[in-house]
XYZ file of C-alpha atoms in Angstrom:
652
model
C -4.223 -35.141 -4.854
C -8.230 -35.156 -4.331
C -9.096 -39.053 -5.959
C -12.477 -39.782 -7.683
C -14.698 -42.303 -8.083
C -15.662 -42.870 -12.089
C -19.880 -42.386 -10.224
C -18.995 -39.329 -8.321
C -16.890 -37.911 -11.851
C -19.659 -38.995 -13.740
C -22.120 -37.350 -11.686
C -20.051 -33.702 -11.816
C -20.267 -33.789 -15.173
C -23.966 -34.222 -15.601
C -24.075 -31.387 -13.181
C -22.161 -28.536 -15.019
C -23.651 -30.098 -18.257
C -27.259 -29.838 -17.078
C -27.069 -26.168 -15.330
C -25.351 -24.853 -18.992
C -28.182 -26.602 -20.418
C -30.671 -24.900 -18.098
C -28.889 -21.109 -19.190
C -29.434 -21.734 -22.761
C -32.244 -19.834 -23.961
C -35.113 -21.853 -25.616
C -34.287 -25.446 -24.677
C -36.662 -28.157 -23.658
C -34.577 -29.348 -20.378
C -36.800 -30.183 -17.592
C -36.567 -27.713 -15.038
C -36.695 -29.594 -12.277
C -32.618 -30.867 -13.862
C -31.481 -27.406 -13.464
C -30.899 -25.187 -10.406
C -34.047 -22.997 -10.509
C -33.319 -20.288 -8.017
C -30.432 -18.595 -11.051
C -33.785 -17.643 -13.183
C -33.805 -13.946 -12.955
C -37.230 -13.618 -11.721
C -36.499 -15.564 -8.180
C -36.358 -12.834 -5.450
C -33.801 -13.134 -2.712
C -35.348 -13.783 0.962
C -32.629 -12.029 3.301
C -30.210 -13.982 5.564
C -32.852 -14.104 8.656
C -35.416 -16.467 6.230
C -32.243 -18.615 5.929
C -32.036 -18.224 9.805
C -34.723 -20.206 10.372
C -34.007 -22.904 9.373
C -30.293 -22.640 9.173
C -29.758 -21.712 12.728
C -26.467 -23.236 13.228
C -24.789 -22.403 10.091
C -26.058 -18.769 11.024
C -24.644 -18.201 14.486
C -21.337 -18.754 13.479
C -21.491 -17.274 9.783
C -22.465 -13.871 11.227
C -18.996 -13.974 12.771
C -16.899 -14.074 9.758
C -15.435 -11.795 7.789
C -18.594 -12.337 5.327
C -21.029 -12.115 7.879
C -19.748 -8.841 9.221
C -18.901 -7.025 6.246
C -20.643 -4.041 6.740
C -23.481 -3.008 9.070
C -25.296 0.107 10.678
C -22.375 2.977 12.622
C -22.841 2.593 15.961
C -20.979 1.173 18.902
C -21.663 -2.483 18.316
C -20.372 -2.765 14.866
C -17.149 0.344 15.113
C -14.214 -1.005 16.237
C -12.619 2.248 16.187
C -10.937 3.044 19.728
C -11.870 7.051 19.004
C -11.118 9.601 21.770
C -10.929 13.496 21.748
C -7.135 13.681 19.668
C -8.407 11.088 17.407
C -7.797 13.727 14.317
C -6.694 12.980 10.715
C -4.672 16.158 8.582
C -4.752 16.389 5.284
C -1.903 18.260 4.366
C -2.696 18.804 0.640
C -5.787 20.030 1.173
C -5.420 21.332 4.271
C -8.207 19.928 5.541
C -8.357 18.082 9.452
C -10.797 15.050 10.474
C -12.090 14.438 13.900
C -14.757 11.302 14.272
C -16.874 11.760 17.373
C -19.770 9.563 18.747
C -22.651 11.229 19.824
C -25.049 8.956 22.189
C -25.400 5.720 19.971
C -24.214 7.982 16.812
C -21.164 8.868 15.088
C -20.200 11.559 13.354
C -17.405 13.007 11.392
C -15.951 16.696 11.614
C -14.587 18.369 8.914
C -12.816 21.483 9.769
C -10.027 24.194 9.115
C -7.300 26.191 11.338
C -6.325 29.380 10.817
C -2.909 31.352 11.458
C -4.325 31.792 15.300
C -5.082 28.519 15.570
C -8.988 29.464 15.131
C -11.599 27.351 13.279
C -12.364 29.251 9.925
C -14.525 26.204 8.404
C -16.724 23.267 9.698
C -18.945 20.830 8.671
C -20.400 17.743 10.348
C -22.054 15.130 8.667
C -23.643 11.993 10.638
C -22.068 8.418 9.662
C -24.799 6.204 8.534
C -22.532 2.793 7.888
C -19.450 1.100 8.792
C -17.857 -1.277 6.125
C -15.333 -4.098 6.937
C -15.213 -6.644 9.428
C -12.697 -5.384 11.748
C -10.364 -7.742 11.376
C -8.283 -4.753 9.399
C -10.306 -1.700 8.832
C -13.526 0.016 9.250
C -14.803 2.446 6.721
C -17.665 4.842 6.657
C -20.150 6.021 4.555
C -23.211 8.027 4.715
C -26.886 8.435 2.928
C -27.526 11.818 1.371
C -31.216 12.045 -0.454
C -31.078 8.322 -0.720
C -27.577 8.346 -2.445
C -24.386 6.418 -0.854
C -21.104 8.353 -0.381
C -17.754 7.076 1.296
C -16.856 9.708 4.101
C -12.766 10.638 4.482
C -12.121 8.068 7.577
C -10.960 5.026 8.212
C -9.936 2.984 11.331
C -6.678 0.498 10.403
C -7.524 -1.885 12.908
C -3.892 -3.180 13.362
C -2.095 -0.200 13.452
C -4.909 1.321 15.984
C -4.845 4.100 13.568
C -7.427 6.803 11.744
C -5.850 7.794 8.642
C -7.606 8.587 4.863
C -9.159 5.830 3.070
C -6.933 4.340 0.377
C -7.355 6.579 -2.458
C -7.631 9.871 -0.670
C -3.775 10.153 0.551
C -1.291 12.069 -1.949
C -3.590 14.941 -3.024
C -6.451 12.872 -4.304
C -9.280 13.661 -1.391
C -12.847 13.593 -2.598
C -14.173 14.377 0.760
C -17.804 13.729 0.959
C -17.900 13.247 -2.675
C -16.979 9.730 -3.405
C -19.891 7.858 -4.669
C -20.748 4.222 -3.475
C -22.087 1.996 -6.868
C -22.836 -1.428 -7.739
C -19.494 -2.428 -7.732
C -18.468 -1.600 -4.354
C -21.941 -2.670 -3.082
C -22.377 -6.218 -4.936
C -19.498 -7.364 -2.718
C -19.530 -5.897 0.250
C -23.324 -6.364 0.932
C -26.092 -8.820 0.427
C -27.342 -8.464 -3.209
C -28.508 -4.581 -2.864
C -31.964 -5.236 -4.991
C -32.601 -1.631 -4.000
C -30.236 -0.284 -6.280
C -32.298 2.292 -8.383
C -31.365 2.294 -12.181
C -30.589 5.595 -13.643
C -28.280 6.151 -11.201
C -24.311 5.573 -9.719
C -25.353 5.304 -6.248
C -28.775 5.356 -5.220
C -30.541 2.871 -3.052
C -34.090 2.408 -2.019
C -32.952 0.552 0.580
C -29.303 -0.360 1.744
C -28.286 -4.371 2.284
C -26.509 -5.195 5.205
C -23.041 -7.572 5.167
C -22.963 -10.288 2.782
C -25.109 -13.273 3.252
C -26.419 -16.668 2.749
C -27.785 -15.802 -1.036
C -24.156 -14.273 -2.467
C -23.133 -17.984 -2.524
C -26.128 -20.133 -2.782
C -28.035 -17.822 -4.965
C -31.979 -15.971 -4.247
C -33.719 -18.655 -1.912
C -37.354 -17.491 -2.580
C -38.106 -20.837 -4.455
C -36.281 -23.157 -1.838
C -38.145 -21.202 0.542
C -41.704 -21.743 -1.187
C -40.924 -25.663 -1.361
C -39.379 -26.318 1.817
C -42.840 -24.652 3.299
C -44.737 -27.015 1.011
C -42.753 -30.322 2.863
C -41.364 -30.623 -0.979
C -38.157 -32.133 0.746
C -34.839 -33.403 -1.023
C -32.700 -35.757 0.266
C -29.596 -34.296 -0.395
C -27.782 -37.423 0.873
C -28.335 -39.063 -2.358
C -29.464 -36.389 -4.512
C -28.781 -32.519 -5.429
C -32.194 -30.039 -4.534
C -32.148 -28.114 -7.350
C -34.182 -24.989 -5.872
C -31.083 -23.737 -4.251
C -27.336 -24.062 -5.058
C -25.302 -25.664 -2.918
C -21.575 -24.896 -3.987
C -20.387 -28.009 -2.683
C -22.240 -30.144 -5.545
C -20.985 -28.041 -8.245
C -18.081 -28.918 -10.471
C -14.771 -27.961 -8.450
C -13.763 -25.226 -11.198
C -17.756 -23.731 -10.413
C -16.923 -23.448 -6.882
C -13.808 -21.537 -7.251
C -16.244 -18.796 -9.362
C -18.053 -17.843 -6.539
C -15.047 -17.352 -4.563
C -13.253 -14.969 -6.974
C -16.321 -12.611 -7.605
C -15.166 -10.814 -4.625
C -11.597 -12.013 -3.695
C -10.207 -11.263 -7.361
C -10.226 -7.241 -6.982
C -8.949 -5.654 -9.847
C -9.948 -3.290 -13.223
C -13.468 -5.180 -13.861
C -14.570 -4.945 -17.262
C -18.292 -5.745 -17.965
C -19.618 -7.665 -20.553
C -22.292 -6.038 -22.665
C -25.161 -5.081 -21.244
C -24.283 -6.891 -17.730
C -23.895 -5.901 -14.985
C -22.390 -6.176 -11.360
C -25.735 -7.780 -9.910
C -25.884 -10.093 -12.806
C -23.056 -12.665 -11.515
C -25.214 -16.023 -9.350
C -23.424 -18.820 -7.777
C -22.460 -21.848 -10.563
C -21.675 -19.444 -13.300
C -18.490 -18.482 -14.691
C -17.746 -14.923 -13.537
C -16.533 -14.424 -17.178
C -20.108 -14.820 -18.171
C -20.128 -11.113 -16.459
C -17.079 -9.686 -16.136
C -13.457 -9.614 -17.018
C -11.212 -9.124 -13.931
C -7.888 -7.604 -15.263
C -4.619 -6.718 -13.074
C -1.302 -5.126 -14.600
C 1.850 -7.019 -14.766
C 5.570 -6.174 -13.867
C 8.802 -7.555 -13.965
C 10.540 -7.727 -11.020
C 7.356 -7.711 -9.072
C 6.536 -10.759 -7.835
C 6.171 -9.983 -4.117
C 3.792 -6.931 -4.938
C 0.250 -7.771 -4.582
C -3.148 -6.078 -3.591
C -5.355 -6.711 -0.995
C -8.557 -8.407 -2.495
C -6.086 -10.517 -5.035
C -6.389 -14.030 -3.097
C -7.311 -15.629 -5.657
C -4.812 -14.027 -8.167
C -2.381 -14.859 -5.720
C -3.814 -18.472 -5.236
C -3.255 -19.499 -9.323
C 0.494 -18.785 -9.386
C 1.043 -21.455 -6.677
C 1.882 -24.874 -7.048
C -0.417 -25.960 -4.693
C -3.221 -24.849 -7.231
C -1.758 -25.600 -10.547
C -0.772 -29.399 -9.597
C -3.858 -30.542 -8.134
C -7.222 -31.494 -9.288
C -9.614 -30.068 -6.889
C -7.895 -27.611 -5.073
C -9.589 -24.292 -3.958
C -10.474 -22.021 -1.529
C -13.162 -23.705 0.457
C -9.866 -26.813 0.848
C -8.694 -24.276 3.672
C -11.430 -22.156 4.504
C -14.631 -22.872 5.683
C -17.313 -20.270 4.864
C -19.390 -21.098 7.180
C -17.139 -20.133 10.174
C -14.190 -17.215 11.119
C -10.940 -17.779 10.235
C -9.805 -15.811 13.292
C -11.966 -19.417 14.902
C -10.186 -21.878 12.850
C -7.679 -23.109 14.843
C -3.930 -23.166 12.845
C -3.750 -27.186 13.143
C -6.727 -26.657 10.649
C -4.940 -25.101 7.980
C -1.291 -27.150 8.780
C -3.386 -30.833 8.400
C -4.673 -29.404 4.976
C -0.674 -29.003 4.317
C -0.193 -32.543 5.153
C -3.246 -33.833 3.104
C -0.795 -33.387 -0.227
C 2.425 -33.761 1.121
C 2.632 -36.928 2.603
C 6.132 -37.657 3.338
C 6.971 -38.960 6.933
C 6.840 -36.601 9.217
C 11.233 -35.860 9.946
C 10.704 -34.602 5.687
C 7.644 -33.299 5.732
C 9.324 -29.644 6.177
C 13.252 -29.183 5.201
C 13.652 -25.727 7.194
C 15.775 -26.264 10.255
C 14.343 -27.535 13.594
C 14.840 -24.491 15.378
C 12.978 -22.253 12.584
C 10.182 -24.865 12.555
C 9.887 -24.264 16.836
C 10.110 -20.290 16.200
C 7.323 -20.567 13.813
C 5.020 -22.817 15.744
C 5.267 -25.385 13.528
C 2.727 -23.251 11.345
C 3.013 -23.616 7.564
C 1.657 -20.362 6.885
C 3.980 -18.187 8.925
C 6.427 -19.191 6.401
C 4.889 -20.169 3.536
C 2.043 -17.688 3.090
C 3.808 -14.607 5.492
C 2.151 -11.667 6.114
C 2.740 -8.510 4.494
C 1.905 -5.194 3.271
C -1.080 -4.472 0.669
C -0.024 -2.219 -2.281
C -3.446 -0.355 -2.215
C -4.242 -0.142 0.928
C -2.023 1.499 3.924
C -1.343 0.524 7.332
C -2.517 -3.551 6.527
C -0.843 -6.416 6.216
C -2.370 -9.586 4.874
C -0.976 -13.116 3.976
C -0.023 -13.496 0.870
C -2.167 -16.601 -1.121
C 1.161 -16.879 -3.436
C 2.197 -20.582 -1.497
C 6.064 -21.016 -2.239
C 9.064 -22.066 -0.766
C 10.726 -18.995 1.093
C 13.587 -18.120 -0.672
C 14.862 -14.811 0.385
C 13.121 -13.216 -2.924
C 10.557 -11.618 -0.874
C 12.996 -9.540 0.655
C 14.701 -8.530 -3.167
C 13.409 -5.116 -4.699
C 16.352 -4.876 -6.773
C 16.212 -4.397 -10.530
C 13.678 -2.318 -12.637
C 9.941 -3.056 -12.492
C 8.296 -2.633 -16.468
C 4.673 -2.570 -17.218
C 4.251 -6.207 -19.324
C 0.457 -5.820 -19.621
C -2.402 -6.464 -18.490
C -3.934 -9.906 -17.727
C -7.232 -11.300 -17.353
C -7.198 -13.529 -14.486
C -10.881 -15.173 -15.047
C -10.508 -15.498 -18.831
C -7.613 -17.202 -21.056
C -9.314 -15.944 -24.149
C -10.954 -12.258 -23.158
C -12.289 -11.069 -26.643
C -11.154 -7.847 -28.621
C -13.720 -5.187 -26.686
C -12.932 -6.513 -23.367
C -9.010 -6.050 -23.925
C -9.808 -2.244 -25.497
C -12.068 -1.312 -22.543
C -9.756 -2.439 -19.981
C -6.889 -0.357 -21.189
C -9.227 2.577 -21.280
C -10.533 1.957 -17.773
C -7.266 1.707 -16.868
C -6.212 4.681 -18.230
C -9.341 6.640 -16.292
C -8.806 4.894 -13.133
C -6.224 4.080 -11.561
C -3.087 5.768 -14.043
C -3.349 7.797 -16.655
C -0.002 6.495 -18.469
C -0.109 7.276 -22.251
C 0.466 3.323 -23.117
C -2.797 2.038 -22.212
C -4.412 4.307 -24.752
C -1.904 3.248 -27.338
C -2.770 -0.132 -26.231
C -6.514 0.025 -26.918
C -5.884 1.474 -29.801
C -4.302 -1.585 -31.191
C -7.808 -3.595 -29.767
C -10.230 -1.405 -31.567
C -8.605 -1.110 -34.898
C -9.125 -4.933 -34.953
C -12.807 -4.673 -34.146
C -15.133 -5.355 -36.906
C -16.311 -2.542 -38.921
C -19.331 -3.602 -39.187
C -20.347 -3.980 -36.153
C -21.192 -0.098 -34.062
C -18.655 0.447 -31.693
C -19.521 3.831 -31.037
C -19.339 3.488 -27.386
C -15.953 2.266 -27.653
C -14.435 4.429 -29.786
C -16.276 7.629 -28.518
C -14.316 6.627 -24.701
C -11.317 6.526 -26.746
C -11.136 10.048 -28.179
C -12.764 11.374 -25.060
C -10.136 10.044 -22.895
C -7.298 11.266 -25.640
C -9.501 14.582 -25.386
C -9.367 14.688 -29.117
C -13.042 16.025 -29.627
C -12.507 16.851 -32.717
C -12.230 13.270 -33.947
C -14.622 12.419 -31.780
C -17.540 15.215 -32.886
C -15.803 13.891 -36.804
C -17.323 10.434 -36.236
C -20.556 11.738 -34.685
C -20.720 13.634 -37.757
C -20.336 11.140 -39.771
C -22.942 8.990 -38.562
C -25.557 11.312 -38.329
C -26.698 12.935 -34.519
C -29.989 11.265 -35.247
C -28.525 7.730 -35.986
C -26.494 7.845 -32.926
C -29.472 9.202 -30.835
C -31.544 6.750 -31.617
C -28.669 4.060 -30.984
C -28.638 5.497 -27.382
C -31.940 4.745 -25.879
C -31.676 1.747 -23.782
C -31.561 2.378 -20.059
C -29.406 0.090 -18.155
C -28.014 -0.692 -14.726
C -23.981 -0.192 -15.721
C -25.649 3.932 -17.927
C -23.181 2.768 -20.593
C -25.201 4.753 -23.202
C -25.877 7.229 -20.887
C -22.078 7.746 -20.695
C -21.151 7.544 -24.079
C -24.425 10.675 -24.354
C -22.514 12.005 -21.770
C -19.285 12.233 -23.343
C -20.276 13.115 -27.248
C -21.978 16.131 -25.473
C -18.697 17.476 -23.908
C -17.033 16.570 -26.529
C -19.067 19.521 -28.219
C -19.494 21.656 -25.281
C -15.495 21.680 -25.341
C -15.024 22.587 -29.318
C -18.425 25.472 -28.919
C -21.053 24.099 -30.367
C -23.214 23.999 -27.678
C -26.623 23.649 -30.238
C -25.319 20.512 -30.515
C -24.358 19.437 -27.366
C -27.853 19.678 -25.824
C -29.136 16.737 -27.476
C -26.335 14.077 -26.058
C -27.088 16.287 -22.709
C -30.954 15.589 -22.847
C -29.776 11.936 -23.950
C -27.795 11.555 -21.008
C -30.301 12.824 -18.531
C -33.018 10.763 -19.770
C -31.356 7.668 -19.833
C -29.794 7.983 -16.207
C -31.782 10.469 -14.193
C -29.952 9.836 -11.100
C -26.876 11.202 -11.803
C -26.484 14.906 -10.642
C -23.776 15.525 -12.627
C -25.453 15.105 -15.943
C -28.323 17.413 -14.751
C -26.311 19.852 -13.835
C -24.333 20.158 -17.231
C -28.094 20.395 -19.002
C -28.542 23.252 -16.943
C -25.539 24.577 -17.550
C -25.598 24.088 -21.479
C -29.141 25.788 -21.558
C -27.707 28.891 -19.459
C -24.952 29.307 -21.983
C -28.484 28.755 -24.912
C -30.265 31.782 -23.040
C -32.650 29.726 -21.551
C -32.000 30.681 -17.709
C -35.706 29.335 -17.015
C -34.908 25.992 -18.225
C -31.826 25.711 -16.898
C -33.277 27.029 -12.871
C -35.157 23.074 -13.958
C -32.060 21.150 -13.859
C -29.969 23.296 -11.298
C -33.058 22.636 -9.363
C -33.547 19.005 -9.754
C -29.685 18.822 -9.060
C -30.489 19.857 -5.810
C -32.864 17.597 -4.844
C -30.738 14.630 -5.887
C -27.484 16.035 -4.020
C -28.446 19.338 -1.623
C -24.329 19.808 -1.511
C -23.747 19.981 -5.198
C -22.187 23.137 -4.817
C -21.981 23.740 -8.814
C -25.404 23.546 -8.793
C -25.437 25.899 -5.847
C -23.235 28.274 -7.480
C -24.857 27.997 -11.489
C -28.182 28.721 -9.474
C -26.950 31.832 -7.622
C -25.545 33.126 -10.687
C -28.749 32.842 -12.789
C -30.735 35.063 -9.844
C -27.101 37.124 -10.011
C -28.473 37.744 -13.731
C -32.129 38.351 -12.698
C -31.138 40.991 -10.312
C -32.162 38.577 -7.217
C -29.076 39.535 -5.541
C -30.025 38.402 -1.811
C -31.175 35.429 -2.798
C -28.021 34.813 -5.301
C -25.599 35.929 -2.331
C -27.375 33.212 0.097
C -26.798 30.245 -2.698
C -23.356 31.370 -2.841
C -22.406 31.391 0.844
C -24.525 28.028 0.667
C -22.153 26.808 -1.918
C -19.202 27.642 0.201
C -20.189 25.930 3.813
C -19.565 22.843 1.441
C -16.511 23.878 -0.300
C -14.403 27.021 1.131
C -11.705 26.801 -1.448
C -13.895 27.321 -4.949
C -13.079 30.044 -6.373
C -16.224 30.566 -9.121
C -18.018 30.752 -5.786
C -16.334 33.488 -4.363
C -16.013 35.423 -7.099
C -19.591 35.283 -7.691
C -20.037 36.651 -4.340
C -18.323 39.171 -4.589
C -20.169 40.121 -7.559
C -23.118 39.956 -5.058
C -21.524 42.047 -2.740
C -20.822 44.842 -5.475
C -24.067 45.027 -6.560
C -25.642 45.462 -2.641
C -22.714 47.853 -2.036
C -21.167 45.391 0.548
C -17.582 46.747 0.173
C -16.058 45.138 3.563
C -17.768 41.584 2.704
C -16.316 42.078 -1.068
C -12.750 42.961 0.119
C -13.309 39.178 2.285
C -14.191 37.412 -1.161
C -11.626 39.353 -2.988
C -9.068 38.119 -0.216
C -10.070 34.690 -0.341
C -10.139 34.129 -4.015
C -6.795 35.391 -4.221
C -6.069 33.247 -1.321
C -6.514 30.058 -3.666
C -5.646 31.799 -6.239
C -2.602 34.466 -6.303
C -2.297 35.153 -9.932
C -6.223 35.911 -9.969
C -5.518 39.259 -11.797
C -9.266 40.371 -12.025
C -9.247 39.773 -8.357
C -6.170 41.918 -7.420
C -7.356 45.156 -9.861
C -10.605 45.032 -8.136
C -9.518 44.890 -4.712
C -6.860 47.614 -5.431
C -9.727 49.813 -7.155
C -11.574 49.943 -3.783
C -8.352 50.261 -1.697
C -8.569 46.590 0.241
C -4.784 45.636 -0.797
């Protein structure tokens, strides 16, 4: 049990009551009372400004797990032991993965076999970054026009092992396509201020690992003071221009850790959003973090759920003052701490004599080292993430439950850990983001349906409700309620831009919703909302282009096919709609060159090579069209316009 002084208490509380003071918007407190550096006009500085000063703290920091969270792909920073049969197989997709380094640069193969053994499709794309310390994987991404993308590889650095990166396995791989936001970004980087708005996952510039600001907050202030000799003596007092979790409240502390270590279904507040969260806040200012909950499941956990973990143990819920940073210094690597560390931190609460400070048997004790953890905290297996294993933060006696997967494990809900009291929206939207997700079981749309109908009327909840139907794919109800609001109303509802393109999605999704039902007149409007709200996104340009071609406007639509291509050159939709618009203009070189263009990125779509085809037919190309014919049926064998028009020019 941590003991107080009535001062020190005393002191703590002035703390946390001053810095809420300093949040609240339009009060007189003196601002030299509050930590300064949370305004959000303070810039952040970059980990070598802290250097300088900091040198110490810095040499060993960049050795953590923090410190090396992500950096540039090259030899220094891959762990990755890859050779010439380093090769990944997808068998759903068919689909083979061969990383290669190339001087100082790695790269990643995508390719196909044929019957033969022959390569009948290849790609390469260069590896720009490597995320995760080492310590148990490495994954990749890549920049394409500026945007971020996850690549299909990972290293599992204690297996010794390429495989898929979680997600991808069982039928789900999204290739090159898998776009790298805010919310992967705000915690495996340094605060990425180049993050453009408007967009899902482009970056003006890209933040290496994580660094001194993530816990102590922008330094640009601290900075400007130290370099005036504006000194504090933090012996006796607290320098407000930078926060220095130590001198927060205990419960403050324990925020900072669980932005990052509490991974689960994050639900934004309204109009946050994942950059929004600075050191002594609650995270629940920000976001809700919710995780499901099953009987019979207690040993199950994910990887990122420390702190989850952490609140169902004793050792947290019967002490005052008892969090991460009691066992972990941030400041230096855990693979560095040495074990006697984290046993004397054992001892610090139970002080019995030494012959009862453990009751396992002597000879267990010798087997384990002595070490607390090995049986207390043992390692084991991630439920989201393959080949891993991880200790488990859930500190209990060992009682052979571990071990029990007997008896049925049923969905109770879902809980969120950061908030006791999450309000009526929250609950609603993180059934629905559940649902979209991670499974797309009826229940959790049954479940937010219970959470909306107890919203206030009053109040618009259009957003809400038009995810609900969208996700239910009721369009009907959900083109009813547009209607019954008036397109104009809602249109001018949705015209604030902001970094989480909420509006932008629910324009998005009213404009499908149309699309689906055939009134594409209007459709366009939600479209053009959508696109001018979040430019960025190729997706929605490439629908507005696509709605216009279906309105007769091929001109218009060449706009957005085109500007779909300069945000993504690989969209191969865009590739495709493009080709098929000079297919319709009588362009028919041109057309056949953005279709073949379309399928160096994706060999299996069919639109694609049935489009070519077309191209083919009109140049007279019978031998290439009897090679699209063959390949679309290929994919697809029940193709029927595909089979009478190969058997009408004998190919069968």
């Amino acid at each position: 049990m941590i003991k107080r002084s009535l001062v020190l208490l005393s002191i703590s509380m002035l703390v946390a009551v001053m810095f809420q003071c300093g949040r609240q918007t339009g009060g007189d407190t003196d601002a030299e009372q509050t930590y300064v550096n949370l305004s959000d006009t303070v810039k952040y500085v970059g980990i070598e400004t802290c250097r300088k000063c900091h040198y110490q703290k810095h040499q060993t920091f960049v050795h953590t797990g923090m410190g090396s969270s992500f950096g540039v792909a090259d030899t220094a920073k891959s762990v990755a032991r890859i050779s010439d049969t380093t090769i990944i197989y997808d068998p759903h997709s068919n689909f083979y993965y061969q990383p290669y380094w190339k001087g100082d640069s790695l790269f990643l193969k995508e390719f196909r076999l044929g019957a033969n053994g022959d390569t009948t499709y290849r790609q390469n794309r260069k590896i720009d970054y490597v995320v995760g310390s080492g310590q148990h994987t490495n994954s990749h991404l890549f920049v394409h026009a500026s945007m971020l993308y996850q690549a299909p590889f990972t290293w599992y650095a204690q297996k010794s092992k390429a495989d898929l990166p979680p997600g991808y396995e069982g039928g789900y791989n999204s290739r090159f396509t898998r776009q790298i936001g805010l919310e992967c970004t705000s915690c495996h980087n340094a605060m990425p201020t180049g993050f453009v708005p408007g967009s899902i996952n482009k970056y003006t510039e890209v933040p290496g690992a994580i660094d001194c600001e993530r816990c102590h907050g922008p330094g640009e202030i601290h900075v400007q003071r130290m370099m005036k000799g504006q000194y504090v003596d933090t012996a006796t007092a607290i320098d407000y221009s930078i926060v220095n979790p130590k001198k927060l409240p205990v419960s403050l502390q324990f925020e900072i850790c669980q932005r990052c270590h509490l991974q689960g279904n994050a639900v934004l507040v309204e109009d946050r959003s994942f950059m929004d969260f600075k050191p002594g806040m609650r995270l629940s200012e920000v976001m809700d973090i919710y995780l499901p909950r099953y009987s019979n499941a207690d040993n199950r956990f994910i990887m990122a759920s420390h702190v989850d973990r952490f609140k169902l143990s004793e050792c947290f819920k019967n002490s005052e003052g008892y969090n991460c940073a009691s066992c972990h210094n941030p400041h230096i690597s855990v693979r560095e701490t040495n074990v006697q560390k984290f046993n004397q931190q054992c001892r610090s609460c139970h002080q019995e004599k030494d012959s009862d400070f453990c009751t396992a048997k002597k000879e267990l004790l010798q087997s384990k080292n002595f070490n607390c953890v090995e049986c207390h905290m043992p390692s084991s297996g991630a439920v989201d993430i393959p080949h891993v294993t991880v200790h488990d933060h859930y500190v209990r006696k060992p009682d052979g439950s571990r071990d029990d997967t007997t008896g049925i494990s049923r969905f109770l809900g879902l809980v969120a850990v950061n908030n006791a009291k999450p309000d009526l929206r929250s609950r609603a939207m993180a059934y629905m983001q559940q649902y979209e997700r991670f499974n797309s079981y009826p229940y959790y749309l049954d479940s937010a349906l219970v959470f909306l109908n107890k919203l206030d009327p009053q109040k618009n909840n259009t957003g809400l409700w038009t995810y609900y139907f969208f996700l239910k794919q009721d369009f009907g109800a959900l083109t009813k309620l547009v209607n019954s609001q008036g397109t104009q109303r809602i249109l001018g509802e949705l015209k604030t831009p902001s970094l989480s393109n909420e509006q932008a999605w629910t324009a998005y999704r009213i404009g499908e919703s149309f699309y689906k039902l055939g009134n594409i007149n209007e459709a366009w409007p939600f479209y053009k909302r959508a696109v001018d709200l979040a430019p960025y996104v190729p997706d929605f340009q490439n629908k507005a282009g696509v709605t216009l071609l279906v309105l007769q406007k091929p001109k218009e639509a060449l706009r957005y096919f085109d500007r779909t291509l300069e945000l993504k050159a690989d969209h191969q939709e865009a590739l495709n709609n493009k080709g098929y618009v000079r297919l319709l203009q009588g362009e028919f070189q041109t057309a056949k060159k953005l279709f073949q263009k379309a399928l160096t990125y994706d060999p299996d779509y069919e639109l694609a090579w049935l489009n070519l085809a077309n191209a083919h037919l009109q140049l007279n190309e019978n031998t290439e069209l009897r090679h699209c014919l063959k390949e679309v049926l290929r994919i697809n064998p029940v193709n029927k316009r595909a089979q009478q028009l190969l058997n009408t020019i004998g190919g069968a």
